[in-house]
Amino acid sequence: MEDLADYRREIDEIDSQLIPLFERRMDVVREVARFKKARNMQVLQRDRERVVLDKAVARLRDPGYAAEAERFMNAVMAISRAAQRRDIGGALPREAAPLTGKVGYYGAPGSFSEQALADYFGEDRERTACAEFEDVFTALRDGEIDYGVLPIENSSTGAITRVYDLLGGYGFFIVGERRLRIHQNLVGVAGATLDTVRAVYSHEQGLEQSSRFLAEHPGWEQAVFHSTAESARLVAASGDPAKAAIASERAAALYGLEIIAPAIENSRHNATRFIVIGRALAPAGADKVSLAFSLDNESGTLYNTLRHFADRRINLVKIESRPIPEELWSYRFYLDFEGDVDSDDVRGVLAEISAGAKDFRLLGAYRSDRD
Ligand SMILES: O=C(O)C(=O)C[C@]1(C(=O)O)C=C[C@@H](O)C=C1
């Protein structure tokens, strides 16, 4: 067996080739930053990164190193992106102010998302309903809408995890948020009462947020439907006093339904936070930043990421973790924190996190909606 010193000499020799190559690569990466800055392009180029990873794996002599080669190139590209962000500085692609154009929202006319849209953009804004969460994302991708409005978290039931997963998957930005007090109501056709109702339709959020009221009526069938507004529409179309929906007052009025029981939500403080998504970052003036990343499943990686916020006295307001289905027991973290994306501290923290994490993405910078 060779001596440890011999192995280390060999590693030194390899590194003596690796580091000059790394330096050459970084020089080119910084040229690319100039190119991107001139064309207002995003730093992260997900498709290109996939190509780089595939090529790295294809070049291996021993395919047993595929996962390690991917991690190695992921780390290299994270370092490239951090350097490019430093170089590009404030030149992130931004929306023009004010936010004009057509807006898509989750649900149907009368949904809480439509209410949030009307609050944010005004009642007169041209809008289109999207039946499923993902429909908002695909409409934005296909240029059918300029912005989308969806719920992201409820004060009683927590994160709307599907929306987090879609945000992670599509490359869009959060450009704004709206918080709404949510009153759920049991609504039905004229003549429907607590005694005639046999089945209650709503989005699972509507049912969940009203679970205590529903528990008082154990004989009722609970049917999960697309959205609270779609449920109201269904009940109105049925004309059946045995069917009721859990929906907003706005939806009841729109579909000509009566309120059988008002404000049936479990918590007096029931509120939902909605996000406005767009294809580029919001105009300047944001005071809240959202980002996403994943980490190696090793001791201290989360601590080493979060400590940058404490070191810079930045207030972290929310953290959510979601499983990455392709990687067993791996998680993507979603963070919201207070700060101006153009400030030195926020730029610094973004550079520190993107250098240490995998799949780093700036999800948005926007004006927070405070109570
Ligand atoms: O190809 C680019 O756009 C680059 O900036 C280079 C590079 C890389 O390091 O290979 C860096 C960041 C991008 O997300 C993709 C690839």
PDB file of C-alpha atoms in Angstrom, residues 33-207:
ATOM      1  CA  ALA A  33     -22.387  38.239 -16.432  1.00  0.00           C
ATOM      2  CA  ARG A  34     -21.514  41.274 -18.590  1.00  0.00           C
ATOM      3  CA  PHE A  35     -23.460  39.734 -21.477  1.00  0.00           C
ATOM      4  CA  LYS A  36     -26.491  39.087 -19.246  1.00  0.00           C
ATOM      5  CA  LYS A  37     -26.368  42.551 -17.748  1.00  0.00           C
ATOM      6  CA  ALA A  38     -26.352  44.163 -21.210  1.00  0.00           C
ATOM      7  CA  ARG A  39     -29.406  42.134 -22.218  1.00  0.00           C
ATOM      8  CA  ASN A  40     -31.254  42.293 -18.884  1.00  0.00           C
ATOM      9  CA  MET A  41     -31.127  38.490 -18.640  1.00  0.00           C
ATOM     10  CA  GLN A  42     -31.659  36.451 -15.501  1.00  0.00           C
ATOM     11  CA  VAL A  43     -28.592  34.963 -13.850  1.00  0.00           C
ATOM     12  CA  LEU A  44     -30.145  31.538 -13.381  1.00  0.00           C
ATOM     13  CA  GLN A  45     -30.470  29.636 -16.665  1.00  0.00           C
ATOM     14  CA  ARG A  46     -32.081  26.408 -15.545  1.00  0.00           C
ATOM     15  CA  ASP A  47     -32.123  24.736 -18.997  1.00  0.00           C
ATOM     16  CA  ARG A  48     -28.424  25.436 -19.534  1.00  0.00           C
ATOM     17  CA  GLU A  49     -27.598  24.056 -16.089  1.00  0.00           C
ATOM     18  CA  ARG A  50     -29.397  20.830 -16.952  1.00  0.00           C
ATOM     19  CA  VAL A  51     -27.268  20.531 -20.111  1.00  0.00           C
ATOM     20  CA  VAL A  52     -24.076  21.140 -18.111  1.00  0.00           C
ATOM     21  CA  LEU A  53     -25.044  18.453 -15.589  1.00  0.00           C
ATOM     22  CA  ASP A  54     -25.966  15.925 -18.284  1.00  0.00           C
ATOM     23  CA  LYS A  55     -22.685  16.512 -20.096  1.00  0.00           C
ATOM     24  CA  ALA A  56     -20.718  16.082 -16.884  1.00  0.00           C
ATOM     25  CA  VAL A  57     -22.379  12.745 -16.181  1.00  0.00           C
ATOM     26  CA  ALA A  58     -21.945  11.576 -19.798  1.00  0.00           C
ATOM     27  CA  ARG A  59     -18.201  12.306 -19.602  1.00  0.00           C
ATOM     28  CA  LEU A  60     -17.619  10.050 -16.601  1.00  0.00           C
ATOM     29  CA  ARG A  61     -15.705   6.847 -17.149  1.00  0.00           C
ATOM     30  CA  ASP A  62     -17.301   5.379 -14.024  1.00  0.00           C
ATOM     31  CA  PRO A  63     -21.099   6.069 -14.006  1.00  0.00           C
ATOM     32  CA  GLY A  64     -21.049   5.196 -10.301  1.00  0.00           C
ATOM     33  CA  TYR A  65     -19.900   8.785  -9.749  1.00  0.00           C
ATOM     34  CA  ALA A  66     -22.989  10.285 -11.474  1.00  0.00           C
ATOM     35  CA  ALA A  67     -24.580  11.697  -8.300  1.00  0.00           C
ATOM     36  CA  GLU A  68     -21.246  13.096  -7.069  1.00  0.00           C
ATOM     37  CA  ALA A  69     -20.476  14.645 -10.462  1.00  0.00           C
ATOM     38  CA  GLU A  70     -23.882  16.348 -10.443  1.00  0.00           C
ATOM     39  CA  ARG A  71     -23.302  17.716  -6.960  1.00  0.00           C
ATOM     40  CA  PHE A  72     -19.844  18.916  -7.939  1.00  0.00           C
ATOM     41  CA  MET A  73     -21.096  20.765 -11.017  1.00  0.00           C
ATOM     42  CA  ASN A  74     -24.096  22.100  -9.086  1.00  0.00           C
ATOM     43  CA  ALA A  75     -21.697  23.588  -6.547  1.00  0.00           C
ATOM     44  CA  VAL A  76     -19.531  25.063  -9.316  1.00  0.00           C
ATOM     45  CA  MET A  77     -22.558  26.656 -10.975  1.00  0.00           C
ATOM     46  CA  ALA A  78     -23.886  28.003  -7.653  1.00  0.00           C
ATOM     47  CA  ILE A  79     -20.512  29.731  -7.209  1.00  0.00           C
ATOM     48  CA  SER A  80     -20.773  31.064 -10.787  1.00  0.00           C
ATOM     49  CA  ARG A  81     -24.246  32.446 -10.134  1.00  0.00           C
ATOM     50  CA  ALA A  82     -23.167  34.142  -6.905  1.00  0.00           C
ATOM     51  CA  ALA A  83     -20.266  35.812  -8.769  1.00  0.00           C
ATOM     52  CA  GLN A  84     -22.566  36.876 -11.585  1.00  0.00           C
ATOM     53  CA  ARG A  85     -25.063  38.352  -9.118  1.00  0.00           C
ATOM     54  CA  ARG A  86     -22.267  40.310  -7.468  1.00  0.00           C
ATOM     55  CA  ASP A  87     -21.120  41.604 -10.865  1.00  0.00           C
ATOM     56  CA  ILE A  88     -24.566  42.425 -12.180  1.00  0.00           C
ATOM     57  CA  GLY A  89     -25.571  44.194  -8.975  1.00  0.00           C
ATOM     58  CA  GLY A  90     -28.882  45.998  -9.311  1.00  0.00           C
ATOM     59  CA  ALA A  91     -29.476  44.973 -12.901  1.00  0.00           C
ATOM     60  CA  LEU A  92     -32.053  42.258 -12.182  1.00  0.00           C
ATOM     61  CA  PRO A  93     -34.880  42.187 -14.737  1.00  0.00           C
ATOM     62  CA  ARG A  94     -37.741  44.240 -13.382  1.00  0.00           C
ATOM     63  CA  GLU A  95     -41.353  44.895 -14.175  1.00  0.00           C
ATOM     64  CA  ALA A  96     -42.255  48.387 -15.290  1.00  0.00           C
ATOM     65  CA  ALA A  97     -44.312  50.289 -12.694  1.00  0.00           C
ATOM     66  CA  PRO A  98     -47.303  50.286 -12.430  1.00  0.00           C
ATOM     67  CA  LEU A  99     -48.189  46.656 -13.097  1.00  0.00           C
ATOM     68  CA  THR A 100     -50.447  46.793 -16.150  1.00  0.00           C
ATOM     69  CA  GLY A 101     -52.093  44.041 -18.185  1.00  0.00           C
ATOM     70  CA  LYS A 102     -54.411  41.104 -17.763  1.00  0.00           C
ATOM     71  CA  VAL A 103     -54.524  39.181 -14.482  1.00  0.00           C
ATOM     72  CA  GLY A 104     -55.416  35.524 -13.943  1.00  0.00           C
ATOM     73  CA  TYR A 105     -56.712  34.315 -10.601  1.00  0.00           C
ATOM     74  CA  TYR A 106     -57.357  30.993  -8.996  1.00  0.00           C
ATOM     75  CA  GLY A 107     -60.925  29.730  -8.799  1.00  0.00           C
ATOM     76  CA  ALA A 108     -64.022  31.155 -10.408  1.00  0.00           C
ATOM     77  CA  PRO A 109     -65.758  34.547 -10.303  1.00  0.00           C
ATOM     78  CA  GLY A 110     -66.522  35.189  -6.633  1.00  0.00           C
ATOM     79  CA  SER A 111     -63.448  33.372  -5.299  1.00  0.00           C
ATOM     80  CA  PHE A 112     -61.336  34.825  -2.531  1.00  0.00           C
ATOM     81  CA  SER A 113     -58.462  35.080  -5.031  1.00  0.00           C
ATOM     82  CA  GLU A 114     -60.661  37.313  -7.204  1.00  0.00           C
ATOM     83  CA  GLN A 115     -61.347  39.446  -4.127  1.00  0.00           C
ATOM     84  CA  ALA A 116     -57.590  39.711  -3.506  1.00  0.00           C
ATOM     85  CA  LEU A 117     -57.082  40.640  -7.177  1.00  0.00           C
ATOM     86  CA  ALA A 118     -59.754  43.359  -6.952  1.00  0.00           C
ATOM     87  CA  ASP A 119     -58.116  44.700  -3.770  1.00  0.00           C
ATOM     88  CA  TYR A 120     -54.656  44.736  -5.310  1.00  0.00           C
ATOM     89  CA  PHE A 121     -55.311  45.818  -8.903  1.00  0.00           C
ATOM     90  CA  GLY A 122     -58.759  47.474  -8.554  1.00  0.00           C
ATOM     91  CA  GLU A 123     -62.247  46.131  -9.417  1.00  0.00           C
ATOM     92  CA  ASP A 124     -61.967  47.240 -13.044  1.00  0.00           C
ATOM     93  CA  ARG A 125     -58.891  45.229 -13.954  1.00  0.00           C
ATOM     94  CA  GLU A 126     -59.330  42.831 -16.877  1.00  0.00           C
ATOM     95  CA  ARG A 127     -59.193  39.343 -15.435  1.00  0.00           C
ATOM     96  CA  THR A 128     -59.602  35.688 -16.179  1.00  0.00           C
ATOM     97  CA  ALA A 129     -60.462  32.760 -13.903  1.00  0.00           C
ATOM     98  CA  CYS A 130     -58.140  29.715 -13.739  1.00  0.00           C
ATOM     99  CA  ALA A 131     -59.808  26.558 -12.411  1.00  0.00           C
ATOM    100  CA  GLU A 132     -56.670  24.936 -10.944  1.00  0.00           C
ATOM    101  CA  PHE A 133     -53.586  26.408  -9.230  1.00  0.00           C
ATOM    102  CA  GLU A 134     -51.361  25.218 -12.071  1.00  0.00           C
ATOM    103  CA  ASP A 135     -53.612  26.869 -14.686  1.00  0.00           C
ATOM    104  CA  VAL A 136     -52.467  30.253 -13.335  1.00  0.00           C
ATOM    105  CA  PHE A 137     -48.832  29.268 -13.946  1.00  0.00           C
ATOM    106  CA  THR A 138     -49.404  27.864 -17.436  1.00  0.00           C
ATOM    107  CA  ALA A 139     -51.458  30.924 -18.470  1.00  0.00           C
ATOM    108  CA  LEU A 140     -48.582  33.144 -17.335  1.00  0.00           C
ATOM    109  CA  ARG A 141     -46.062  30.957 -19.159  1.00  0.00           C
ATOM    110  CA  ASP A 142     -48.113  31.026 -22.365  1.00  0.00           C
ATOM    111  CA  GLY A 143     -48.534  34.811 -22.261  1.00  0.00           C
ATOM    112  CA  GLU A 144     -52.324  34.615 -21.814  1.00  0.00           C
ATOM    113  CA  ILE A 145     -52.034  36.733 -18.661  1.00  0.00           C
ATOM    114  CA  ASP A 146     -49.438  39.190 -17.345  1.00  0.00           C
ATOM    115  CA  TYR A 147     -49.904  38.427 -13.629  1.00  0.00           C
ATOM    116  CA  GLY A 148     -51.488  35.739 -11.519  1.00  0.00           C
ATOM    117  CA  VAL A 149     -53.109  35.799  -8.067  1.00  0.00           C
ATOM    118  CA  LEU A 150     -53.171  32.708  -5.833  1.00  0.00           C
ATOM    119  CA  PRO A 151     -53.458  31.902  -2.127  1.00  0.00           C
ATOM    120  CA  ILE A 152     -50.195  30.852  -0.464  1.00  0.00           C
ATOM    121  CA  GLU A 153     -51.024  30.511   3.235  1.00  0.00           C
ATOM    122  CA  ASN A 154     -53.902  30.615   5.658  1.00  0.00           C
ATOM    123  CA  SER A 155     -53.566  31.782   9.245  1.00  0.00           C
ATOM    124  CA  SER A 156     -55.373  28.705  10.607  1.00  0.00           C
ATOM    125  CA  THR A 157     -54.528  25.876   8.205  1.00  0.00           C
ATOM    126  CA  GLY A 158     -50.994  26.919   7.208  1.00  0.00           C
ATOM    127  CA  ALA A 159     -49.167  26.804   3.903  1.00  0.00           C
ATOM    128  CA  ILE A 160     -50.926  25.968   0.655  1.00  0.00           C
ATOM    129  CA  THR A 161     -48.274  23.499  -0.213  1.00  0.00           C
ATOM    130  CA  ARG A 162     -49.258  22.913  -3.834  1.00  0.00           C
ATOM    131  CA  VAL A 163     -48.675  26.600  -4.587  1.00  0.00           C
ATOM    132  CA  TYR A 164     -45.216  26.417  -2.972  1.00  0.00           C
ATOM    133  CA  ASP A 165     -44.346  23.430  -5.136  1.00  0.00           C
ATOM    134  CA  LEU A 166     -45.529  25.206  -8.293  1.00  0.00           C
ATOM    135  CA  LEU A 167     -43.560  28.324  -7.357  1.00  0.00           C
ATOM    136  CA  GLY A 168     -40.480  26.144  -7.013  1.00  0.00           C
ATOM    137  CA  GLY A 169     -41.100  24.477 -10.366  1.00  0.00           C
ATOM    138  CA  TYR A 170     -41.938  27.432 -12.632  1.00  0.00           C
ATOM    139  CA  GLY A 171     -39.407  30.251 -12.931  1.00  0.00           C
ATOM    140  CA  PHE A 172     -41.751  33.145 -12.007  1.00  0.00           C
ATOM    141  CA  PHE A 173     -41.423  35.906  -9.429  1.00  0.00           C
ATOM    142  CA  ILE A 174     -43.623  37.068  -6.591  1.00  0.00           C
ATOM    143  CA  VAL A 175     -44.287  40.744  -7.343  1.00  0.00           C
ATOM    144  CA  GLY A 176     -46.839  41.510  -4.640  1.00  0.00           C
ATOM    145  CA  GLU A 177     -48.996  40.146  -1.824  1.00  0.00           C
ATOM    146  CA  ARG A 178     -52.396  40.787  -0.301  1.00  0.00           C
ATOM    147  CA  ARG A 179     -53.767  39.618   3.044  1.00  0.00           C
ATOM    148  CA  LEU A 180     -57.524  39.143   3.332  1.00  0.00           C
ATOM    149  CA  ARG A 181     -59.693  38.445   6.358  1.00  0.00           C
ATOM    150  CA  ILE A 182     -61.629  35.357   5.328  1.00  0.00           C
ATOM    151  CA  HIS A 183     -65.199  34.737   6.413  1.00  0.00           C
ATOM    152  CA  GLN A 184     -66.579  31.391   5.342  1.00  0.00           C
ATOM    153  CA  ASN A 185     -70.355  31.100   5.000  1.00  0.00           C
ATOM    154  CA  LEU A 186     -72.711  28.214   4.519  1.00  0.00           C
ATOM    155  CA  VAL A 187     -74.700  29.213   1.440  1.00  0.00           C
ATOM    156  CA  GLY A 188     -77.576  27.588  -0.420  1.00  0.00           C
ATOM    157  CA  VAL A 189     -80.493  28.150  -2.755  1.00  0.00           C
ATOM    158  CA  ALA A 190     -83.620  30.023  -1.604  1.00  0.00           C
ATOM    159  CA  GLY A 191     -85.467  27.867   0.926  1.00  0.00           C
ATOM    160  CA  ALA A 192     -82.378  25.908   2.015  1.00  0.00           C
ATOM    161  CA  THR A 193     -81.933  25.750   5.809  1.00  0.00           C
ATOM    162  CA  LEU A 194     -79.773  23.831   8.262  1.00  0.00           C
ATOM    163  CA  ASP A 195     -82.528  21.193   8.213  1.00  0.00           C
ATOM    164  CA  THR A 196     -82.686  20.706   4.431  1.00  0.00           C
ATOM    165  CA  VAL A 197     -78.910  20.448   3.858  1.00  0.00           C
ATOM    166  CA  ARG A 198     -77.474  16.959   3.311  1.00  0.00           C
ATOM    167  CA  ALA A 199     -74.229  17.635   1.390  1.00  0.00           C
ATOM    168  CA  VAL A 200     -71.704  20.488   1.644  1.00  0.00           C
ATOM    169  CA  TYR A 201     -69.392  21.385  -1.243  1.00  0.00           C
ATOM    170  CA  SER A 202     -66.226  23.450  -0.943  1.00  0.00           C
ATOM    171  CA  HIS A 203     -62.533  23.638  -1.611  1.00  0.00           C
ATOM    172  CA  GLU A 204     -60.662  21.589   0.999  1.00  0.00           C
ATOM    173  CA  GLN A 205     -59.536  24.883   2.570  1.00  0.00           C
ATOM    174  CA  GLY A 206     -63.165  25.978   3.029  1.00  0.00           C
ATOM    175  CA  LEU A 207     -64.034  22.648   4.680  1.00  0.00           C
TER     176      LEU A 207
END
